[in-house]
Amino acid sequence: MHICIVKDTSLTLDDIATAVREARKELRLTQEQLAALAQVSRPTIARLETGRLAQIGYKPLLRILNATGLDLRLTPLNRGRPTLDELAREEEP
């Protein structure tokens, strides 16, 4: 799984939080287990997942994402043209 952040998008921390919560549940991890894997506190995970975390540093966020199998990437803005991956998926049966 990965989350793509591109220029001129409105991806919010709440969007990331939803993805983290869903991935954690899919992995059948408790907040405590995820916190241990990501080397952050359980309250940090809880506040992130419930939208009560105003901000988070890059390194803790990256550790949380990595622990849940998510990735954060910056990519050039796609101006409506299909990517090679999208074209390849269209050709798949």
mmCIF file of N, CA and C in Angstrom:
data_model
loop_
_atom_site.group_PDB
_atom_site.id
_atom_site.type_symbol
_atom_site.label_atom_id
_atom_site.label_comp_id
_atom_site.label_asym_id
_atom_site.label_seq_id
_atom_site.Cartn_x
_atom_site.Cartn_y
_atom_site.Cartn_z
ATOM 1 N N MET A 1 0.835 -1.181 0.000
ATOM 2 C CA MET A 1 0.000 0.000 0.000
ATOM 3 C C MET A 1 0.871 1.232 0.000
ATOM 4 N N HIS A 2 0.395 2.260 -0.649
ATOM 5 C CA HIS A 2 1.092 3.532 -0.539
ATOM 6 C C HIS A 2 0.117 4.665 -0.730
ATOM 7 N N ILE A 3 0.478 5.782 -0.192
ATOM 8 C CA ILE A 3 -0.301 7.002 -0.346
ATOM 9 C C ILE A 3 0.538 7.921 -1.212
ATOM 10 N N CYS A 4 -0.030 8.439 -2.254
ATOM 11 C CA CYS A 4 0.672 9.378 -3.113
ATOM 12 C C CYS A 4 0.211 10.786 -2.793
ATOM 13 N N ILE A 5 1.142 11.649 -2.538
ATOM 14 C CA ILE A 5 0.834 13.062 -2.354
ATOM 15 C C ILE A 5 1.389 13.778 -3.569
ATOM 16 N N VAL A 6 0.557 14.497 -4.252
ATOM 17 C CA VAL A 6 0.993 15.235 -5.426
ATOM 18 C C VAL A 6 0.729 16.712 -5.205
ATOM 19 N N LYS A 7 1.397 17.541 -5.984
ATOM 20 C CA LYS A 7 1.179 18.980 -5.879
ATOM 21 C C LYS A 7 -0.290 19.292 -6.125
ATOM 22 N N ASP A 8 -0.777 20.367 -5.536
ATOM 23 C CA ASP A 8 -2.144 20.845 -5.729
ATOM 24 C C ASP A 8 -3.202 19.829 -5.307
ATOM 25 N N THR A 9 -2.946 19.059 -4.285
ATOM 26 C CA THR A 9 -3.932 18.112 -3.791
ATOM 27 C C THR A 9 -4.387 18.534 -2.410
ATOM 28 N N SER A 10 -5.485 17.987 -1.981
ATOM 29 C CA SER A 10 -6.005 18.375 -0.683
ATOM 30 C C SER A 10 -5.914 17.236 0.322
ATOM 31 N N LEU A 11 -4.946 16.367 0.190
ATOM 32 C CA LEU A 11 -4.746 15.277 1.145
ATOM 33 C C LEU A 11 -4.467 15.877 2.515
ATOM 34 N N THR A 12 -5.191 15.386 3.507
ATOM 35 C CA THR A 12 -5.051 15.930 4.857
ATOM 36 C C THR A 12 -4.489 14.875 5.797
ATOM 37 N N LEU A 13 -4.145 15.310 6.987
ATOM 38 C CA LEU A 13 -3.699 14.388 8.016
ATOM 39 C C LEU A 13 -4.826 13.413 8.358
ATOM 40 N N ASP A 14 -6.064 13.853 8.258
ATOM 41 C CA ASP A 14 -7.205 12.958 8.489
ATOM 42 C C ASP A 14 -7.249 11.832 7.452
ATOM 43 N N ASP A 15 -6.917 12.159 6.208
ATOM 44 C CA ASP A 15 -6.869 11.124 5.165
ATOM 45 C C ASP A 15 -5.798 10.087 5.486
ATOM 46 N N ILE A 16 -4.652 10.558 5.925
ATOM 47 C CA ILE A 16 -3.565 9.652 6.297
ATOM 48 C C ILE A 16 -3.984 8.821 7.502
ATOM 49 N N ALA A 17 -4.631 9.455 8.465
ATOM 50 C CA ALA A 17 -5.086 8.765 9.676
ATOM 51 C C ALA A 17 -6.048 7.636 9.331
ATOM 52 N N THR A 18 -6.959 7.890 8.408
ATOM 53 C CA THR A 18 -7.905 6.854 7.993
ATOM 54 C C THR A 18 -7.173 5.681 7.367
ATOM 55 N N ALA A 19 -6.206 5.959 6.523
ATOM 56 C CA ALA A 19 -5.429 4.896 5.890
ATOM 57 C C ALA A 19 -4.648 4.096 6.928
ATOM 58 N N VAL A 20 -4.070 4.782 7.919
ATOM 59 C CA VAL A 20 -3.318 4.102 8.985
ATOM 60 C C VAL A 20 -4.251 3.201 9.790
ATOM 61 N N ARG A 21 -5.402 3.725 10.190
ATOM 62 C CA ARG A 21 -6.354 2.939 10.978
ATOM 63 C C ARG A 21 -6.805 1.695 10.213
ATOM 64 N N GLU A 22 -7.148 1.863 8.928
ATOM 65 C CA GLU A 22 -7.590 0.728 8.123
ATOM 66 C C GLU A 22 -6.482 -0.308 7.953
ATOM 67 N N ALA A 23 -5.261 0.163 7.713
ATOM 68 C CA ALA A 23 -4.130 -0.760 7.551
ATOM 69 C C ALA A 23 -3.838 -1.487 8.855
ATOM 70 N N ARG A 24 -3.901 -0.764 9.981
ATOM 71 C CA ARG A 24 -3.645 -1.394 11.284
ATOM 72 C C ARG A 24 -4.658 -2.503 11.541
ATOM 73 N N LYS A 25 -5.920 -2.223 11.265
ATOM 74 C CA LYS A 25 -6.962 -3.226 11.490
ATOM 75 C C LYS A 25 -6.801 -4.409 10.545
ATOM 76 N N GLU A 26 -6.426 -4.139 9.308
ATOM 77 C CA GLU A 26 -6.198 -5.214 8.345
ATOM 78 C C GLU A 26 -5.057 -6.116 8.805
ATOM 79 N N LEU A 27 -4.051 -5.517 9.433
ATOM 80 C CA LEU A 27 -2.912 -6.282 9.953
ATOM 81 C C LEU A 27 -3.209 -6.915 11.309
ATOM 82 N N ARG A 28 -4.397 -6.618 11.849
ATOM 83 C CA ARG A 28 -4.825 -7.134 13.157
ATOM 84 C C ARG A 28 -3.863 -6.727 14.276
ATOM 85 N N LEU A 29 -3.454 -5.465 14.208
ATOM 86 C CA LEU A 29 -2.590 -4.899 15.243
ATOM 87 C C LEU A 29 -3.425 -4.033 16.170
ATOM 88 N N THR A 30 -3.098 -4.068 17.441
ATOM 89 C CA THR A 30 -3.696 -3.121 18.374
ATOM 90 C C THR A 30 -2.941 -1.796 18.242
ATOM 91 N N GLN A 31 -3.512 -0.748 18.794
ATOM 92 C CA GLN A 31 -2.795 0.528 18.806
ATOM 93 C C GLN A 31 -1.488 0.394 19.567
ATOM 94 N N GLU A 32 -1.511 -0.376 20.646
ATOM 95 C CA GLU A 32 -0.296 -0.587 21.449
ATOM 96 C C GLU A 32 0.782 -1.289 20.628
ATOM 97 N N GLN A 33 0.394 -2.305 19.883
ATOM 98 C CA GLN A 33 1.362 -3.040 19.055
ATOM 99 C C GLN A 33 1.936 -2.146 17.960
ATOM 100 N N LEU A 34 1.061 -1.373 17.312
ATOM 101 C CA LEU A 34 1.544 -0.459 16.279
ATOM 102 C C LEU A 34 2.485 0.573 16.872
ATOM 103 N N ALA A 35 2.133 1.102 18.022
ATOM 104 C CA ALA A 35 2.988 2.092 18.674
ATOM 105 C C ALA A 35 4.378 1.513 18.949
ATOM 106 N N ALA A 36 4.418 0.274 19.422
ATOM 107 C CA ALA A 36 5.716 -0.363 19.707
ATOM 108 C C ALA A 36 6.520 -0.539 18.417
ATOM 109 N N LEU A 37 5.860 -1.001 17.361
ATOM 110 C CA LEU A 37 6.559 -1.190 16.082
ATOM 111 C C LEU A 37 7.080 0.128 15.518
ATOM 112 N N ALA A 38 6.303 1.189 15.682
ATOM 113 C CA ALA A 38 6.657 2.489 15.117
ATOM 114 C C ALA A 38 7.489 3.353 16.058
ATOM 115 N N GLN A 39 7.697 2.862 17.265
ATOM 116 C CA GLN A 39 8.476 3.593 18.276
ATOM 117 C C GLN A 39 7.860 4.959 18.587
ATOM 118 N N VAL A 40 6.534 4.951 18.745
ATOM 119 C CA VAL A 40 5.811 6.141 19.190
ATOM 120 C C VAL A 40 4.912 5.708 20.337
ATOM 121 N N SER A 41 4.286 6.654 20.998
ATOM 122 C CA SER A 41 3.408 6.299 22.103
ATOM 123 C C SER A 41 2.037 5.841 21.596
ATOM 124 N N ARG A 42 1.353 5.034 22.401
ATOM 125 C CA ARG A 42 0.003 4.614 22.038
ATOM 126 C C ARG A 42 -0.939 5.808 21.927
ATOM 127 N N PRO A 43 -0.836 6.792 22.850
ATOM 128 C CA PRO A 43 -1.693 7.974 22.689
ATOM 129 C C PRO A 43 -1.469 8.704 21.354
ATOM 130 N N THR A 44 -0.263 8.683 20.835
ATOM 131 C CA THR A 44 -0.012 9.299 19.533
ATOM 132 C C THR A 44 -0.809 8.583 18.450
ATOM 133 N N ILE A 45 -0.804 7.254 18.479
ATOM 134 C CA ILE A 45 -1.580 6.472 17.507
ATOM 135 C C ILE A 45 -3.070 6.776 17.686
ATOM 136 N N ALA A 46 -3.538 6.769 18.921
ATOM 137 C CA ALA A 46 -4.953 7.015 19.194
ATOM 138 C C ALA A 46 -5.372 8.402 18.717
ATOM 139 N N ARG A 47 -4.567 9.413 19.024
ATOM 140 C CA ARG A 47 -4.907 10.779 18.614
ATOM 141 C C ARG A 47 -4.868 10.920 17.091
ATOM 142 N N LEU A 48 -3.900 10.262 16.439
ATOM 143 C CA LEU A 48 -3.835 10.292 14.980
ATOM 144 C C LEU A 48 -5.103 9.682 14.386
ATOM 145 N N GLU A 49 -5.452 8.493 14.854
ATOM 146 C CA GLU A 49 -6.588 7.771 14.285
ATOM 147 C C GLU A 49 -7.931 8.448 14.547
ATOM 148 N N THR A 50 -8.024 9.224 15.598
ATOM 149 C CA THR A 50 -9.298 9.882 15.930
ATOM 150 C C THR A 50 -9.339 11.347 15.507
ATOM 151 N N GLY A 51 -8.305 11.796 14.814
ATOM 152 C CA GLY A 51 -8.296 13.168 14.327
ATOM 153 C C GLY A 51 -8.004 14.209 15.377
ATOM 154 N N ARG A 52 -7.455 13.787 16.516
ATOM 155 C CA ARG A 52 -7.148 14.738 17.585
ATOM 156 C C ARG A 52 -5.671 15.088 17.644
ATOM 157 N N LEU A 53 -4.921 14.704 16.616
ATOM 158 C CA LEU A 53 -3.496 15.016 16.553
ATOM 159 C C LEU A 53 -3.331 16.180 15.585
ATOM 160 N N ALA A 54 -2.988 17.339 16.116
ATOM 161 C CA ALA A 54 -2.908 18.555 15.302
ATOM 162 C C ALA A 54 -1.782 18.484 14.280
ATOM 163 N N GLN A 55 -0.664 17.905 14.675
ATOM 164 C CA GLN A 55 0.473 17.777 13.769
ATOM 165 C C GLN A 55 1.355 16.638 14.236
ATOM 166 N N ILE A 56 2.172 16.146 13.313
ATOM 167 C CA ILE A 56 3.108 15.077 13.638
ATOM 168 C C ILE A 56 4.354 15.300 12.805
ATOM 169 N N GLY A 57 5.493 14.990 13.372
ATOM 170 C CA GLY A 57 6.747 15.142 12.657
ATOM 171 C C GLY A 57 6.886 14.108 11.543
ATOM 172 N N TYR A 58 7.747 14.414 10.608
ATOM 173 C CA TYR A 58 7.966 13.540 9.463
ATOM 174 C C TYR A 58 8.455 12.156 9.879
ATOM 175 N N LYS A 59 9.464 12.094 10.742
ATOM 176 C CA LYS A 59 10.041 10.794 11.114
ATOM 177 C C LYS A 59 9.042 9.896 11.848
ATOM 178 N N PRO A 60 8.322 10.397 12.863
ATOM 179 C CA PRO A 60 7.325 9.531 13.499
ATOM 180 C C PRO A 60 6.240 9.075 12.513
ATOM 181 N N LEU A 61 5.789 9.988 11.648
ATOM 182 C CA LEU A 61 4.775 9.618 10.668
ATOM 183 C C LEU A 61 5.300 8.532 9.740
ATOM 184 N N LEU A 62 6.516 8.688 9.260
ATOM 185 C CA LEU A 62 7.103 7.690 8.368
ATOM 186 C C LEU A 62 7.224 6.337 9.064
ATOM 187 N N ARG A 63 7.609 6.323 10.357
ATOM 188 C CA ARG A 63 7.702 5.056 11.096
ATOM 189 C C ARG A 63 6.332 4.397 11.225
ATOM 190 N N ILE A 64 5.293 5.198 11.475
ATOM 191 C CA ILE A 64 3.937 4.659 11.576
ATOM 192 C C ILE A 64 3.510 4.078 10.231
ATOM 193 N N LEU A 65 3.739 4.837 9.160
ATOM 194 C CA LEU A 65 3.364 4.361 7.838
ATOM 195 C C LEU A 65 4.103 3.069 7.486
ATOM 196 N N ASN A 66 5.387 3.048 7.728
ATOM 197 C CA ASN A 66 6.173 1.854 7.414
ATOM 198 C C ASN A 66 5.721 0.650 8.222
ATOM 199 N N ALA A 67 5.369 0.859 9.482
ATOM 200 C CA ALA A 67 4.915 -0.243 10.343
ATOM 201 C C ALA A 67 3.586 -0.819 9.867
ATOM 202 N N THR A 68 2.804 -0.022 9.147
ATOM 203 C CA THR A 68 1.516 -0.497 8.640
ATOM 204 C C THR A 68 1.586 -0.886 7.164
ATOM 205 N N GLY A 69 2.776 -0.860 6.599
ATOM 206 C CA GLY A 69 2.932 -1.241 5.205
ATOM 207 C C GLY A 69 2.531 -0.149 4.233
ATOM 208 N N LEU A 70 2.424 1.069 4.735
ATOM 209 C CA LEU A 70 2.086 2.207 3.889
ATOM 210 C C LEU A 70 3.339 2.986 3.537
ATOM 211 N N ASP A 71 3.249 3.795 2.517
ATOM 212 C CA ASP A 71 4.382 4.569 2.045
ATOM 213 C C ASP A 71 3.894 5.972 1.729
ATOM 214 N N LEU A 72 4.745 6.935 1.874
ATOM 215 C CA LEU A 72 4.435 8.319 1.564
ATOM 216 C C LEU A 72 5.377 8.736 0.445
ATOM 217 N N ARG A 73 4.802 9.150 -0.674
ATOM 218 C CA ARG A 73 5.628 9.518 -1.827
ATOM 219 C C ARG A 73 5.199 10.855 -2.384
ATOM 220 N N LEU A 74 6.158 11.569 -2.906
ATOM 221 C CA LEU A 74 5.886 12.796 -3.639
ATOM 222 C C LEU A 74 6.107 12.471 -5.103
ATOM 223 N N THR A 75 5.137 12.795 -5.922
ATOM 224 C CA THR A 75 5.249 12.506 -7.345
ATOM 225 C C THR A 75 4.854 13.743 -8.140
ATOM 226 N N PRO A 76 5.329 13.820 -9.367
ATOM 227 C CA PRO A 76 4.909 14.952 -10.200
ATOM 228 C C PRO A 76 3.404 14.908 -10.430
ATOM 229 N N LEU A 77 2.829 16.055 -10.594
ATOM 230 C CA LEU A 77 1.405 16.170 -10.825
ATOM 231 C C LEU A 77 1.034 15.535 -12.156
ATOM 232 N N ASN A 78 0.040 14.671 -12.140
ATOM 233 C CA ASN A 78 -0.462 14.045 -13.352
ATOM 234 C C ASN A 78 -1.528 14.970 -13.927
ATOM 235 N N ARG A 79 -1.298 15.496 -15.055
ATOM 236 C CA ARG A 79 -2.214 16.457 -15.674
ATOM 237 C C ARG A 79 -3.237 15.766 -16.581
ATOM 238 N N GLY A 80 -3.718 14.597 -16.139
ATOM 239 C CA GLY A 80 -4.765 13.923 -16.890
ATOM 240 C C GLY A 80 -4.271 12.858 -17.841
ATOM 241 N N ARG A 81 -2.978 12.778 -18.053
ATOM 242 C CA ARG A 81 -2.442 11.751 -18.926
ATOM 243 C C ARG A 81 -2.264 10.477 -18.116
ATOM 244 N N PRO A 82 -2.564 9.315 -18.700
ATOM 245 C CA PRO A 82 -2.388 8.065 -17.955
ATOM 246 C C PRO A 82 -0.910 7.761 -17.735
ATOM 247 N N THR A 83 -0.636 7.127 -16.601
ATOM 248 C CA THR A 83 0.733 6.700 -16.319
ATOM 249 C C THR A 83 0.981 5.365 -17.003
ATOM 250 N N LEU A 84 2.225 4.943 -17.066
ATOM 251 C CA LEU A 84 2.547 3.637 -17.642
ATOM 252 C C LEU A 84 1.869 2.523 -16.860
ATOM 253 N N ASP A 85 1.819 2.662 -15.523
ATOM 254 C CA ASP A 85 1.149 1.663 -14.694
ATOM 255 C C ASP A 85 -0.338 1.574 -15.032
ATOM 256 N N GLU A 86 -0.971 2.714 -15.226
ATOM 257 C CA GLU A 86 -2.395 2.718 -15.570
ATOM 258 C C GLU A 86 -2.633 2.070 -16.930
ATOM 259 N N LEU A 87 -1.780 2.369 -17.887
ATOM 260 C CA LEU A 87 -1.912 1.763 -19.210
ATOM 261 C C LEU A 87 -1.712 0.241 -19.141
ATOM 262 N N ALA A 88 -0.735 -0.184 -18.354
ATOM 263 C CA ALA A 88 -0.474 -1.629 -18.206
ATOM 264 C C ALA A 88 -1.662 -2.333 -17.565
ATOM 265 N N ARG A 89 -2.286 -1.697 -16.560
ATOM 266 C CA ARG A 89 -3.457 -2.302 -15.908
ATOM 267 C C ARG A 89 -4.623 -2.446 -16.882
ATOM 268 N N GLU A 90 -4.766 -1.500 -17.800
ATOM 269 C CA GLU A 90 -5.839 -1.578 -18.789
ATOM 270 C C GLU A 90 -5.671 -2.787 -19.699
ATOM 271 N N GLU A 91 -4.435 -3.182 -19.953
ATOM 272 C CA GLU A 91 -4.162 -4.296 -20.843
ATOM 273 C C GLU A 91 -4.276 -5.649 -20.149
ATOM 274 N N GLU A 92 -4.315 -5.654 -18.811
ATOM 275 C CA GLU A 92 -4.430 -6.901 -18.076
ATOM 276 C C GLU A 92 -5.831 -7.479 -18.238
ATOM 277 N N PRO A 93 -5.916 -8.835 -18.292
ATOM 278 C CA PRO A 93 -7.243 -9.464 -18.458
ATOM 279 C C PRO A 93 -8.118 -9.300 -17.235
#
